[in-house]
GROMACS .gro file of N, CA and C in nm:
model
  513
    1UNK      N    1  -1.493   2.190  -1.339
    1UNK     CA    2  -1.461   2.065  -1.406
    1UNK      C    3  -1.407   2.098  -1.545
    2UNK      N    4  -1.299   1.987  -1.601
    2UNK     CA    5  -1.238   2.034  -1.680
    2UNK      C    6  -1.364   2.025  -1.864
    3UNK      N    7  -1.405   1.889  -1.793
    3UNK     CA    8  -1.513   1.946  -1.944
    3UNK      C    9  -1.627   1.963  -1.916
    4UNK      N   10  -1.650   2.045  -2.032
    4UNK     CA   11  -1.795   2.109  -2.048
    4UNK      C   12  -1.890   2.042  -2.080
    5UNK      N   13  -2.018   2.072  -2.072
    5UNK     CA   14  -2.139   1.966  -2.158
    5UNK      C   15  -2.191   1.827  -2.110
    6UNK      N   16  -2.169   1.842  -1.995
    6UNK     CA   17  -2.167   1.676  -1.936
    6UNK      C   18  -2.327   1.672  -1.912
    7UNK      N   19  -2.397   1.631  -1.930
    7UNK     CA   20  -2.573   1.550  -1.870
    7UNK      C   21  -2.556   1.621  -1.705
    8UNK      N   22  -2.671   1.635  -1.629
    8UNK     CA   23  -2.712   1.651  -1.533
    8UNK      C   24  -2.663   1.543  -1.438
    9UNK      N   25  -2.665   1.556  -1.339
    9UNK     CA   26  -2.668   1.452  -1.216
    9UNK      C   27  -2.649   1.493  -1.044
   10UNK      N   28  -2.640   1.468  -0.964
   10UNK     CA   29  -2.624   1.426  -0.867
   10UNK      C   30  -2.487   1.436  -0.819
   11UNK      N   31  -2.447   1.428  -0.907
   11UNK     CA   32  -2.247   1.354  -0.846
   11UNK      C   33  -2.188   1.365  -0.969
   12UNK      N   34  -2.061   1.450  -0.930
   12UNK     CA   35  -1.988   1.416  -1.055
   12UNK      C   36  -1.995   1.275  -1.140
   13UNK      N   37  -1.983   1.153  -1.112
   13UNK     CA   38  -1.999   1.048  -1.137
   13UNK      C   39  -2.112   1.061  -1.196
   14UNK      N   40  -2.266   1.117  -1.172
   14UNK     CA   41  -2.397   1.071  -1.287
   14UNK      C   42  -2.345   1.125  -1.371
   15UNK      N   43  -2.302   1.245  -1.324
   15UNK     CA   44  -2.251   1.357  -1.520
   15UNK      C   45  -2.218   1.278  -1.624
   16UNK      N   46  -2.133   1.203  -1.563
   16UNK     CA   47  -2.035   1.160  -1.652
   16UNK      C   48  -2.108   1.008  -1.720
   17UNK      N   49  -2.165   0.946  -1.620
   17UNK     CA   50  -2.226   0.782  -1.612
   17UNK      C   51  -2.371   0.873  -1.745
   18UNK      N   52  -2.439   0.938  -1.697
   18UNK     CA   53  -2.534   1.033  -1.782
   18UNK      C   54  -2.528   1.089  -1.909
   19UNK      N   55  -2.326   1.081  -1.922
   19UNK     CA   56  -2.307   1.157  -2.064
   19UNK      C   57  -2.227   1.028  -2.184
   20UNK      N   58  -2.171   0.927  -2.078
   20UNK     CA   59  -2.145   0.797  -2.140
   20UNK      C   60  -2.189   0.676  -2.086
   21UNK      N   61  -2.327   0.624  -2.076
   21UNK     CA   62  -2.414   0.537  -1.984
   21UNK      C   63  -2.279   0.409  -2.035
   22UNK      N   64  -2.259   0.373  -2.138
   22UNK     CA   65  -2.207   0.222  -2.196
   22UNK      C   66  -2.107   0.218  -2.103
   23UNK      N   67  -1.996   0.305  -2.124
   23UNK     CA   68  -1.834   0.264  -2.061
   23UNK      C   69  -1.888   0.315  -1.882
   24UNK      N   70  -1.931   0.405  -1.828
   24UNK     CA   71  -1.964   0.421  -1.718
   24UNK      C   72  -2.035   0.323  -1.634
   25UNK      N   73  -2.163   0.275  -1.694
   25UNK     CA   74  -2.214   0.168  -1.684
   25UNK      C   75  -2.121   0.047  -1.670
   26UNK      N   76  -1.986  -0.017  -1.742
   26UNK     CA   77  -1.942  -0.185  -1.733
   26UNK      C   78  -1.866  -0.136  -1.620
   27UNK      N   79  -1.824   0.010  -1.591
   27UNK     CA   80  -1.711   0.013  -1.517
   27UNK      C   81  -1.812  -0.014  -1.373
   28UNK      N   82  -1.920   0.036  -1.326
   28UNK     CA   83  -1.995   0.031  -1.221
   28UNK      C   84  -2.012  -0.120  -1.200
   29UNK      N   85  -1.998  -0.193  -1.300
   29UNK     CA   86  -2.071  -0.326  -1.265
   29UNK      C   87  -1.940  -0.374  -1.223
   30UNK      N   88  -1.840  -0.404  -1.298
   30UNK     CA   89  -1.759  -0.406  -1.261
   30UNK      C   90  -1.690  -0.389  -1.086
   31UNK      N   91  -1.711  -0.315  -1.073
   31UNK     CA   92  -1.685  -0.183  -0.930
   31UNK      C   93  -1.796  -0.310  -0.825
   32UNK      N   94  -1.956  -0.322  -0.825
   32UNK     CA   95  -2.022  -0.382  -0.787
   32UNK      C   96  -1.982  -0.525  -0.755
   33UNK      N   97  -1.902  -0.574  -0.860
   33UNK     CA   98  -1.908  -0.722  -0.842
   33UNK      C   99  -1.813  -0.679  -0.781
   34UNK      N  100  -1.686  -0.664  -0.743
   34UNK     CA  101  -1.577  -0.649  -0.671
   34UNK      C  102  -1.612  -0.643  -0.541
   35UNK      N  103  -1.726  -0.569  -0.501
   35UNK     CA  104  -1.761  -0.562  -0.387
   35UNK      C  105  -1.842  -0.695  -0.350
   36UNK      N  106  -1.913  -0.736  -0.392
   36UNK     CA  107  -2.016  -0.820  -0.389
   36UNK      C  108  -1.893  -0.975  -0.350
   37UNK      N  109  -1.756  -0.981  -0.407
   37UNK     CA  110  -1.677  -1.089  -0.391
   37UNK      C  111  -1.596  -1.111  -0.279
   38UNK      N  112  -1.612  -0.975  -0.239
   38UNK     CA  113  -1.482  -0.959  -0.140
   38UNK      C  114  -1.568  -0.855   0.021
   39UNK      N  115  -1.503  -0.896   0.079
   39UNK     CA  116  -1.544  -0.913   0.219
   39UNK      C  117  -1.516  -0.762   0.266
   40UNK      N  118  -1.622  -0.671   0.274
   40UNK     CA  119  -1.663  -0.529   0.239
   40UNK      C  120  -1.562  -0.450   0.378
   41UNK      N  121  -1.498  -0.514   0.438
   41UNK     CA  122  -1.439  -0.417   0.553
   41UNK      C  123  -1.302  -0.419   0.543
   42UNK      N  124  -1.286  -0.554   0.463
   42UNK     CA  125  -1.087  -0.564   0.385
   42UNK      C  126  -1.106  -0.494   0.283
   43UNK      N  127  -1.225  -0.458   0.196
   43UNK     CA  128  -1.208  -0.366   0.094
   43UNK      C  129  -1.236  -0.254   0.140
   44UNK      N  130  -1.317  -0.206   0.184
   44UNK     CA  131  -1.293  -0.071   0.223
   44UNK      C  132  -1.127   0.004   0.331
   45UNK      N  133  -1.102  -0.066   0.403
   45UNK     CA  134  -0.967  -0.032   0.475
   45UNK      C  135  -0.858  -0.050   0.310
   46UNK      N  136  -0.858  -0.142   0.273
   46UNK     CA  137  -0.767  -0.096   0.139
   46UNK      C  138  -0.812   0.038   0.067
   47UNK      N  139  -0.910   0.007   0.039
   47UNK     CA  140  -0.983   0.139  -0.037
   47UNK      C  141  -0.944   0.286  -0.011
   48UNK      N  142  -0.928   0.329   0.119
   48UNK     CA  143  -0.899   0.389   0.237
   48UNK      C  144  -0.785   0.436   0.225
   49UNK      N  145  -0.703   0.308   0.245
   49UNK     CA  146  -0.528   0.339   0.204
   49UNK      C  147  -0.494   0.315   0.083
   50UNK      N  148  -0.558   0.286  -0.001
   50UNK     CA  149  -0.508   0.315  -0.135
   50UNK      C  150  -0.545   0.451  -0.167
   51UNK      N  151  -0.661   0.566  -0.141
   51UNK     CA  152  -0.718   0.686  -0.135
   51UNK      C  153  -0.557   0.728  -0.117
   52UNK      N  154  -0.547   0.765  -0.039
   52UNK     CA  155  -0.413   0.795   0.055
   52UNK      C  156  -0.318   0.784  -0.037
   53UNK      N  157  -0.244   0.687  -0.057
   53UNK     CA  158  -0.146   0.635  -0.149
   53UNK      C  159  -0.160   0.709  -0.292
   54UNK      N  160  -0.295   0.713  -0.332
   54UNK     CA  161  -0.321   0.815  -0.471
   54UNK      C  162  -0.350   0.977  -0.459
   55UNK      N  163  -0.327   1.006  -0.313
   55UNK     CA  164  -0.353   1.119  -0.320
   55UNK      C  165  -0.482   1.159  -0.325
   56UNK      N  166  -0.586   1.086  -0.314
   56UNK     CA  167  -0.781   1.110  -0.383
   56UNK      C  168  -0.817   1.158  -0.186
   57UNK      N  169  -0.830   1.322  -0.199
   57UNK     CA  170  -0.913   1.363  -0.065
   57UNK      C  171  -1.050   1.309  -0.135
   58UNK      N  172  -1.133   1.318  -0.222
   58UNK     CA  173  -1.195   1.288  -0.218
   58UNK      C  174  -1.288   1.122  -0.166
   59UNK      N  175  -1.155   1.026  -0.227
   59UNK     CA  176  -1.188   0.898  -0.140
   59UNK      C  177  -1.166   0.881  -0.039
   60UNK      N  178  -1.025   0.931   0.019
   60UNK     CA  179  -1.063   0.927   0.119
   60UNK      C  180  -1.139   0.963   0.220
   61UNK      N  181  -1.255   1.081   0.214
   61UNK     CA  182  -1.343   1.147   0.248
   61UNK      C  183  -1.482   1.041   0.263
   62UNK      N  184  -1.524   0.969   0.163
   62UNK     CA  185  -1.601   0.888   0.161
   62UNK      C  186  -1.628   0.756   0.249
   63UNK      N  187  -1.717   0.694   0.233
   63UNK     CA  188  -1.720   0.551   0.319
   63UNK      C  189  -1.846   0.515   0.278
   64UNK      N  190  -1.801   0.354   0.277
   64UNK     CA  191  -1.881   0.285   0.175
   64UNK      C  192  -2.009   0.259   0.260
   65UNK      N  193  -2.110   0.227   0.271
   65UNK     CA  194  -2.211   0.205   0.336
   65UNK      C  195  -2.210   0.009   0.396
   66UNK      N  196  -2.124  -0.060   0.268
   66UNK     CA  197  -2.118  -0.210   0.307
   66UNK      C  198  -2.066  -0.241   0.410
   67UNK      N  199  -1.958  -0.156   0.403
   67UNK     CA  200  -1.837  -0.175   0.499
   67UNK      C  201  -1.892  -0.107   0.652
   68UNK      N  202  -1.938  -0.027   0.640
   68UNK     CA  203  -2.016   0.031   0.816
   68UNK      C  204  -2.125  -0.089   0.821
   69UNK      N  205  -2.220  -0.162   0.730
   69UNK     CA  206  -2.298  -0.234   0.770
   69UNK      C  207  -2.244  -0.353   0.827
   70UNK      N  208  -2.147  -0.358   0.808
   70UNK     CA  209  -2.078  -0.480   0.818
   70UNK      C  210  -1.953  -0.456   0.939
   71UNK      N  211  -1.984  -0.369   1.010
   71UNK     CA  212  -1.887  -0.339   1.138
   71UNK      C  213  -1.759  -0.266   1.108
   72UNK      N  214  -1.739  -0.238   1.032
   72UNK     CA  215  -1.647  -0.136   1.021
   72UNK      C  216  -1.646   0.029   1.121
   73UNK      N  217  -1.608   0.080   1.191
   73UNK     CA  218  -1.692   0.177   1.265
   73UNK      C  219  -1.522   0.296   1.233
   74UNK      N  220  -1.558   0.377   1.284
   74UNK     CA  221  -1.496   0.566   1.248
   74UNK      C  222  -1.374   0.541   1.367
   75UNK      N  223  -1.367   0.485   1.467
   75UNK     CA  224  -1.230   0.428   1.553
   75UNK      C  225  -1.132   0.427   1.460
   76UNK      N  226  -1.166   0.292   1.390
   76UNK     CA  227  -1.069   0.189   1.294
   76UNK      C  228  -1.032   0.277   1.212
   77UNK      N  229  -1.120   0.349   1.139
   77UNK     CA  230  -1.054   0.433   0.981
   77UNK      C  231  -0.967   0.517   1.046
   78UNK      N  232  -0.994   0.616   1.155
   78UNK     CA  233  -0.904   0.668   1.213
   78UNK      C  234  -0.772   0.648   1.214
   79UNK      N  235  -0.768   0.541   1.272
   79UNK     CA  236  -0.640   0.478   1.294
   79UNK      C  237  -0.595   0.423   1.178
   80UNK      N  238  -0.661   0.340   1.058
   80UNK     CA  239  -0.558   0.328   0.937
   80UNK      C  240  -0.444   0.360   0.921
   81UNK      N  241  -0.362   0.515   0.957
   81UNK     CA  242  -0.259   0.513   0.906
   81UNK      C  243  -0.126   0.488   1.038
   82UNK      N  244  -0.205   0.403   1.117
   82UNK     CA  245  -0.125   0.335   1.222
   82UNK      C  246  -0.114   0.194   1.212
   83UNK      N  247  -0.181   0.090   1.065
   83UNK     CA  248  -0.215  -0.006   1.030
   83UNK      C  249  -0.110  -0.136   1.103
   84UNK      N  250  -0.014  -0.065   1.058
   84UNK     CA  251   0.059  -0.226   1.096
   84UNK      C  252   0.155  -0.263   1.244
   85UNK      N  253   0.092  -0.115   1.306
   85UNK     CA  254   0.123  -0.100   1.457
   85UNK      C  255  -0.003  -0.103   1.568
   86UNK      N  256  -0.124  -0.118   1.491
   86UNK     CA  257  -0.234  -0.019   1.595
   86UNK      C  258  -0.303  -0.232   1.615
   87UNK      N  259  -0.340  -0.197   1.746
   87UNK     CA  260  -0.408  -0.295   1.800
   87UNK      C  261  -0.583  -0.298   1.726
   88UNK      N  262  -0.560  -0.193   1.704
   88UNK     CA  263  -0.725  -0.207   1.631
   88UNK      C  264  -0.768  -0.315   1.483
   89UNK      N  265  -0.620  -0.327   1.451
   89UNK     CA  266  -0.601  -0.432   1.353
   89UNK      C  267  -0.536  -0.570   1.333
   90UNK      N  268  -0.659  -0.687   1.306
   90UNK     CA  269  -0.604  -0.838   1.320
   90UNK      C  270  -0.484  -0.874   1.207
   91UNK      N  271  -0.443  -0.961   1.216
   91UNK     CA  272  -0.290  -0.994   1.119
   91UNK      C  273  -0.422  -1.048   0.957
   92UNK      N  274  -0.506  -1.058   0.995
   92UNK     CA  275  -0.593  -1.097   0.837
   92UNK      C  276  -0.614  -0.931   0.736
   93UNK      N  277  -0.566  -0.816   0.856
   93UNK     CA  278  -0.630  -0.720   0.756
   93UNK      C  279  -0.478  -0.646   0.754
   94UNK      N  280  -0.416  -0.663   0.791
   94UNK     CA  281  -0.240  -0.636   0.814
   94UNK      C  282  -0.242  -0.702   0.685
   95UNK      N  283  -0.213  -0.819   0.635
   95UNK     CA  284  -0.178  -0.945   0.544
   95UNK      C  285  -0.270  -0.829   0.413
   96UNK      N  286  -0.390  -0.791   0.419
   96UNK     CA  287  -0.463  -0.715   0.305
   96UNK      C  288  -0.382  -0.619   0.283
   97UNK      N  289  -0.379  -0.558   0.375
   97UNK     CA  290  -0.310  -0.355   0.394
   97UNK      C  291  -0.177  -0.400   0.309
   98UNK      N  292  -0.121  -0.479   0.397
   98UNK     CA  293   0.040  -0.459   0.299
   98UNK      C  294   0.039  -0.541   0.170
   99UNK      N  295  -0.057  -0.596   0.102
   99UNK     CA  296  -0.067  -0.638   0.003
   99UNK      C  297  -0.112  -0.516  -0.087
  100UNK      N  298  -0.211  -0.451  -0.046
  100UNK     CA  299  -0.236  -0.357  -0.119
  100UNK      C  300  -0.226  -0.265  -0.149
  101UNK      N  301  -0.124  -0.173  -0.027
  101UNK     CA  302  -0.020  -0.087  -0.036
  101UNK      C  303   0.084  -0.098  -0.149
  102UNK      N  304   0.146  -0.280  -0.128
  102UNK     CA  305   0.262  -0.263  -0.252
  102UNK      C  306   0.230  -0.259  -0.365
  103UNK      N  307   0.106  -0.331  -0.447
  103UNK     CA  308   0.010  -0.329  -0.553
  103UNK      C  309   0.010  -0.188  -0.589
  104UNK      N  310  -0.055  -0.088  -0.473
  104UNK     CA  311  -0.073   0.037  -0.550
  104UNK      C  312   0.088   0.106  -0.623
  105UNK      N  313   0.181   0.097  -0.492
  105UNK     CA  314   0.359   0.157  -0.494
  105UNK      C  315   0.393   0.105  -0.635
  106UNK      N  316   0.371  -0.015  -0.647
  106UNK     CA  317   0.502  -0.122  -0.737
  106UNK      C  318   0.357  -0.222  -0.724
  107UNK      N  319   0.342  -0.322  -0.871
  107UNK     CA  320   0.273  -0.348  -0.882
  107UNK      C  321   0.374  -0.510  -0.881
  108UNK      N  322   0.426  -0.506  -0.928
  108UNK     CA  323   0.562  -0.532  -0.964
  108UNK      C  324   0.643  -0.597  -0.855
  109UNK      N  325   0.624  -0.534  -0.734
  109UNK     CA  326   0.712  -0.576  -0.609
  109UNK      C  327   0.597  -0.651  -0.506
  110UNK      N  328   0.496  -0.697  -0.533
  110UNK     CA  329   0.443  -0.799  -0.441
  110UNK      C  330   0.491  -0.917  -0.478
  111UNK      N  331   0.472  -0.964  -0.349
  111UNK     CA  332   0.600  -1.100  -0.353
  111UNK      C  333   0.527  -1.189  -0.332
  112UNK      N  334   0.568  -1.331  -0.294
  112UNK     CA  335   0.517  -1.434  -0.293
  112UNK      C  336   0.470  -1.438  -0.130
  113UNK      N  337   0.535  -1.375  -0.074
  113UNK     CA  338   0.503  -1.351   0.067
  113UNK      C  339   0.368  -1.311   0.093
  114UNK      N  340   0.350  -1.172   0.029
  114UNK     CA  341   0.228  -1.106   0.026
  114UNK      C  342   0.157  -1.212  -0.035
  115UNK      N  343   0.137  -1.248  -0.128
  115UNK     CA  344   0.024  -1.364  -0.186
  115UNK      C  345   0.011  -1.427  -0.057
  116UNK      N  346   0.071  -1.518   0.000
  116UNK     CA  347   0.069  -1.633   0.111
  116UNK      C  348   0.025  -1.604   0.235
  117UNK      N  349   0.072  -1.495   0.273
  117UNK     CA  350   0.028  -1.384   0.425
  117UNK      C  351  -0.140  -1.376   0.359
  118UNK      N  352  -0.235  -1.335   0.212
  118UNK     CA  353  -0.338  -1.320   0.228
  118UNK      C  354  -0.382  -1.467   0.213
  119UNK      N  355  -0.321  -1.551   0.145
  119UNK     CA  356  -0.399  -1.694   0.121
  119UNK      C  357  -0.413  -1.770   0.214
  120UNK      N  358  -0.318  -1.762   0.351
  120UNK     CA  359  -0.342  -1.784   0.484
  120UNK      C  360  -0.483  -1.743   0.511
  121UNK      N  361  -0.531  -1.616   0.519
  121UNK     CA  362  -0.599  -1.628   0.581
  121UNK      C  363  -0.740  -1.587   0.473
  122UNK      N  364  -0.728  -1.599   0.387
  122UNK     CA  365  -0.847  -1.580   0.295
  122UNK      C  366  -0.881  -1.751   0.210
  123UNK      N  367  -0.763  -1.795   0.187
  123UNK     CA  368  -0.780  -1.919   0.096
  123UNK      C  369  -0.751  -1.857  -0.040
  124UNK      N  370  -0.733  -1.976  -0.149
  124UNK     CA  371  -0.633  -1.908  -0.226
  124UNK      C  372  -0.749  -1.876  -0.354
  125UNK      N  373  -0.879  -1.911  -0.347
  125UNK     CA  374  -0.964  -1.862  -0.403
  125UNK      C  375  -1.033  -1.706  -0.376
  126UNK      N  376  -1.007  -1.703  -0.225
  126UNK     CA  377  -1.036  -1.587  -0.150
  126UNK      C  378  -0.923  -1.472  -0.222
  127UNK      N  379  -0.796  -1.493  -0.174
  127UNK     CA  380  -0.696  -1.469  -0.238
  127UNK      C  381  -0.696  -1.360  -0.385
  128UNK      N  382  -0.733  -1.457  -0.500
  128UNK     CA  383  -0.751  -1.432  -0.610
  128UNK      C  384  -0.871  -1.329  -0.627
  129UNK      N  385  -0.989  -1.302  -0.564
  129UNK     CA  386  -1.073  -1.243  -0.553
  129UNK      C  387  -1.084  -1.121  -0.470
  130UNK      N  388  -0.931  -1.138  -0.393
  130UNK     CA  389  -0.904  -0.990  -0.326
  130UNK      C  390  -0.820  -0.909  -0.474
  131UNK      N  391  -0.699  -1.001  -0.480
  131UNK     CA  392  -0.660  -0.906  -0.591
  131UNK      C  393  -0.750  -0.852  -0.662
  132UNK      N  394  -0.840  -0.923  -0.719
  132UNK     CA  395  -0.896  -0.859  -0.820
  132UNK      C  396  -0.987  -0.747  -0.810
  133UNK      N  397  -1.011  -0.748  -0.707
  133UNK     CA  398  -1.094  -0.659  -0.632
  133UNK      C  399  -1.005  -0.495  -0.585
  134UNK      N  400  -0.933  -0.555  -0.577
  134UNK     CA  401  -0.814  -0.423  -0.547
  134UNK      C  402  -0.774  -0.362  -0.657
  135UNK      N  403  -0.753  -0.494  -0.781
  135UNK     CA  404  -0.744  -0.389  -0.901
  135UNK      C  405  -0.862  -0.319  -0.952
  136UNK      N  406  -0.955  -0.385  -0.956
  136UNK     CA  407  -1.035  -0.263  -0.968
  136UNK      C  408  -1.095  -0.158  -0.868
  137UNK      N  409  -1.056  -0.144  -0.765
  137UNK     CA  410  -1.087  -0.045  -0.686
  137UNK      C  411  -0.986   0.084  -0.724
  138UNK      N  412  -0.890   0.033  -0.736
  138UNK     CA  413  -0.699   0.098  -0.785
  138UNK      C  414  -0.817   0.170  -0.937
  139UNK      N  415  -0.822   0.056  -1.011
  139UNK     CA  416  -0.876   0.149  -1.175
  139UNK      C  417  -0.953   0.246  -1.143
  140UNK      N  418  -1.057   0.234  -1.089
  140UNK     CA  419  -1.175   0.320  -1.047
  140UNK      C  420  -1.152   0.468  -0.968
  141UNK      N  421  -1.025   0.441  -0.868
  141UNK     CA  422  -0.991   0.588  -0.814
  141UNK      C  423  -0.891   0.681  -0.924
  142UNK      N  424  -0.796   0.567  -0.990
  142UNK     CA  425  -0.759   0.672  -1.093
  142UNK      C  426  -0.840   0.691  -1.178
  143UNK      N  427  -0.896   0.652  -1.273
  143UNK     CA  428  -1.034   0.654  -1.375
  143UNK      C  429  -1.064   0.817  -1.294
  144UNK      N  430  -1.116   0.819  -1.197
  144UNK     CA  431  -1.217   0.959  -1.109
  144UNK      C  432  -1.102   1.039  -1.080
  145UNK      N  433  -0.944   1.016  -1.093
  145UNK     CA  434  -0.875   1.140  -1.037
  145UNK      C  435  -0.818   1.158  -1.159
  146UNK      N  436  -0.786   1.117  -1.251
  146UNK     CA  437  -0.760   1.137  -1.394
  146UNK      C  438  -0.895   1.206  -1.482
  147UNK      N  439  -1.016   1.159  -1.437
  147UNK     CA  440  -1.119   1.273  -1.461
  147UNK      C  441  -1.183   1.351  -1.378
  148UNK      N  442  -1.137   1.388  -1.326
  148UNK     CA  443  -1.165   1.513  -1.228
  148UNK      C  444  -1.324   1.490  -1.157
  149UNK      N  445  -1.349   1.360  -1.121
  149UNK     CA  446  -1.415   1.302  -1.063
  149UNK      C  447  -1.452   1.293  -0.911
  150UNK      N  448  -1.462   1.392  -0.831
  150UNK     CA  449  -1.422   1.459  -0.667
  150UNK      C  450  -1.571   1.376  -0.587
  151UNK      N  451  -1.674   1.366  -0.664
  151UNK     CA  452  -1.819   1.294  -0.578
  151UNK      C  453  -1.877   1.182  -0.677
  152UNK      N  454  -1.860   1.084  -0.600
  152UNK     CA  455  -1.943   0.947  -0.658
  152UNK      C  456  -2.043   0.901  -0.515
  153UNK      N  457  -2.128   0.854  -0.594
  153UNK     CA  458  -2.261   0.735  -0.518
  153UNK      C  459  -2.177   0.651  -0.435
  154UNK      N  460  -2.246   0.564  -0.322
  154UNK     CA  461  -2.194   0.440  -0.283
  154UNK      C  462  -2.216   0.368  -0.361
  155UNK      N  463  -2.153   0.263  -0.356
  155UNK     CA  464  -2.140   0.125  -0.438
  155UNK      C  465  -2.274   0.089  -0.484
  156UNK      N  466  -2.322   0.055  -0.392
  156UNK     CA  467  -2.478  -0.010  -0.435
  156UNK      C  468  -2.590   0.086  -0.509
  157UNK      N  469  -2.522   0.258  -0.516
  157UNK     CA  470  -2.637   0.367  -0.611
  157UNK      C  471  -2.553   0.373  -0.728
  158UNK      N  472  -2.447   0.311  -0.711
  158UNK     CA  473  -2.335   0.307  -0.924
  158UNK      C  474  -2.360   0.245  -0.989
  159UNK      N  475  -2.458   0.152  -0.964
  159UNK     CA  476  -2.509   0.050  -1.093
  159UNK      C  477  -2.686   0.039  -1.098
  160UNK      N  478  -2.711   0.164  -1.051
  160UNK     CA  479  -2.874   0.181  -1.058
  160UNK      C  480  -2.904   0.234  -1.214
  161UNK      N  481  -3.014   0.193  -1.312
  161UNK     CA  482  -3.017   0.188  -1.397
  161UNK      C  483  -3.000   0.368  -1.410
  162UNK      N  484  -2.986   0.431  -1.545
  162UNK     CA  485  -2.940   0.560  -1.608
  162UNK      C  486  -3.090   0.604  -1.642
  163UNK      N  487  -3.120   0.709  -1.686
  163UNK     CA  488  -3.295   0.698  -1.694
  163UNK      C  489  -3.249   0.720  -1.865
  164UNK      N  490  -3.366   0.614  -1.937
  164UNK     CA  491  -3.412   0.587  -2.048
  164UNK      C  492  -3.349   0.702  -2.186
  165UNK      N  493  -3.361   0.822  -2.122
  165UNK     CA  494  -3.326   0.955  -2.219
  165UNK      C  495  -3.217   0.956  -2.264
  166UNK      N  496  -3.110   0.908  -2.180
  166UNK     CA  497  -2.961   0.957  -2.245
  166UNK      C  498  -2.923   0.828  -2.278
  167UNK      N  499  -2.869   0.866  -2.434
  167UNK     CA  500  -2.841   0.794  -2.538
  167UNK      C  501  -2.689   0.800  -2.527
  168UNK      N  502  -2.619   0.712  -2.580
  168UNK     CA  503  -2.507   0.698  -2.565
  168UNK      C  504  -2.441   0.805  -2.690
  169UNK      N  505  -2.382   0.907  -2.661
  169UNK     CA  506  -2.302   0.963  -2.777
  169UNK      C  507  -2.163   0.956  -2.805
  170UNK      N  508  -2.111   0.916  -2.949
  170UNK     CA  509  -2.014   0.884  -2.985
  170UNK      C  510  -1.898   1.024  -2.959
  171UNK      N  511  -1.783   1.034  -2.902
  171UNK     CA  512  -1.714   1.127  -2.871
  171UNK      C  513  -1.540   1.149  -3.000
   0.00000   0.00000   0.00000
């Protein structure tokens, strides 16, 4: 790892959550509520192919625990990068995939189409709560590949409290 001195942990991610609890900490909650809004098997298949799209073996390596509780199964991920051909996928997670494919490419080039293809089938509150959810899933994998960030917790162990000792130090 490129820096030195980081706190103890578990996962690259405590090191770091261990050596700056404040900014590590809003970003987890953050990360949490995203999940907590959005419907854990359209976020993880984005998650998945956005990994991909950024280049992160490490995310893509991973899998969220919400998303298998919630029927997601090792078939489907498989097939991801057959998304908008493979029978294993309904036009509600097609309508996600290519929304969040162009988001990651060109942030810039989602169209009104893409909005409408997800507000069909999410609602346009649903909608709004995927994007947002995608952007921060998008922040969070660069955040960890811009810091050399290769092992994080599942979702639900990133916002478990930091233990009492480590103090936040000014850098």
């Amino acid at each position: 790892m490129w820096l030195d001195g980081l706190a103890p942990g578990d996962t690259d991610w405590d090191r770091f959550a261990a050596t700056w609890p404040v900014p590590f900490g809003a970003l987890a909650d953050v990360v949490a509520a995203a999940w907590d809004a959005t419907d854990p098997v359209l976020l993880e298949l984005c998650r998945l192919r956005m990994a991909t799209l950024l280049a992160s073996p490490a995310e893509e390596a991973r899998r969220t625990g919400r998303a298998r509780a919630a029927g997601l199964d090792d078939a489907k991920v498989a097939d991801l990068p057959r998304w908008p051909t493979s029978s294993r996928f309904i036009d509600r997670e097609r309508a996600c995939l290519a929304l969040a494919e162009q988001f990651v490419i060109d942030a810039n080039g989602v169209t009104d189409e893409h909005v409408a293809a997800v507000t069909a089938h999410l609602g346009a509150d649903g909608c709004y709560g995927f994007v947002q959810a995608l952007s921060v899933v998008e922040t969070f994998q660069r955040a960890c590949l811009t810091l050399g960030i290769d092992s994080v917790p599942d979702v639900d162990a990133l916002t478990r409290p930091s233990p009492p000792d480590h103090a936040e130090v000014p850098r």
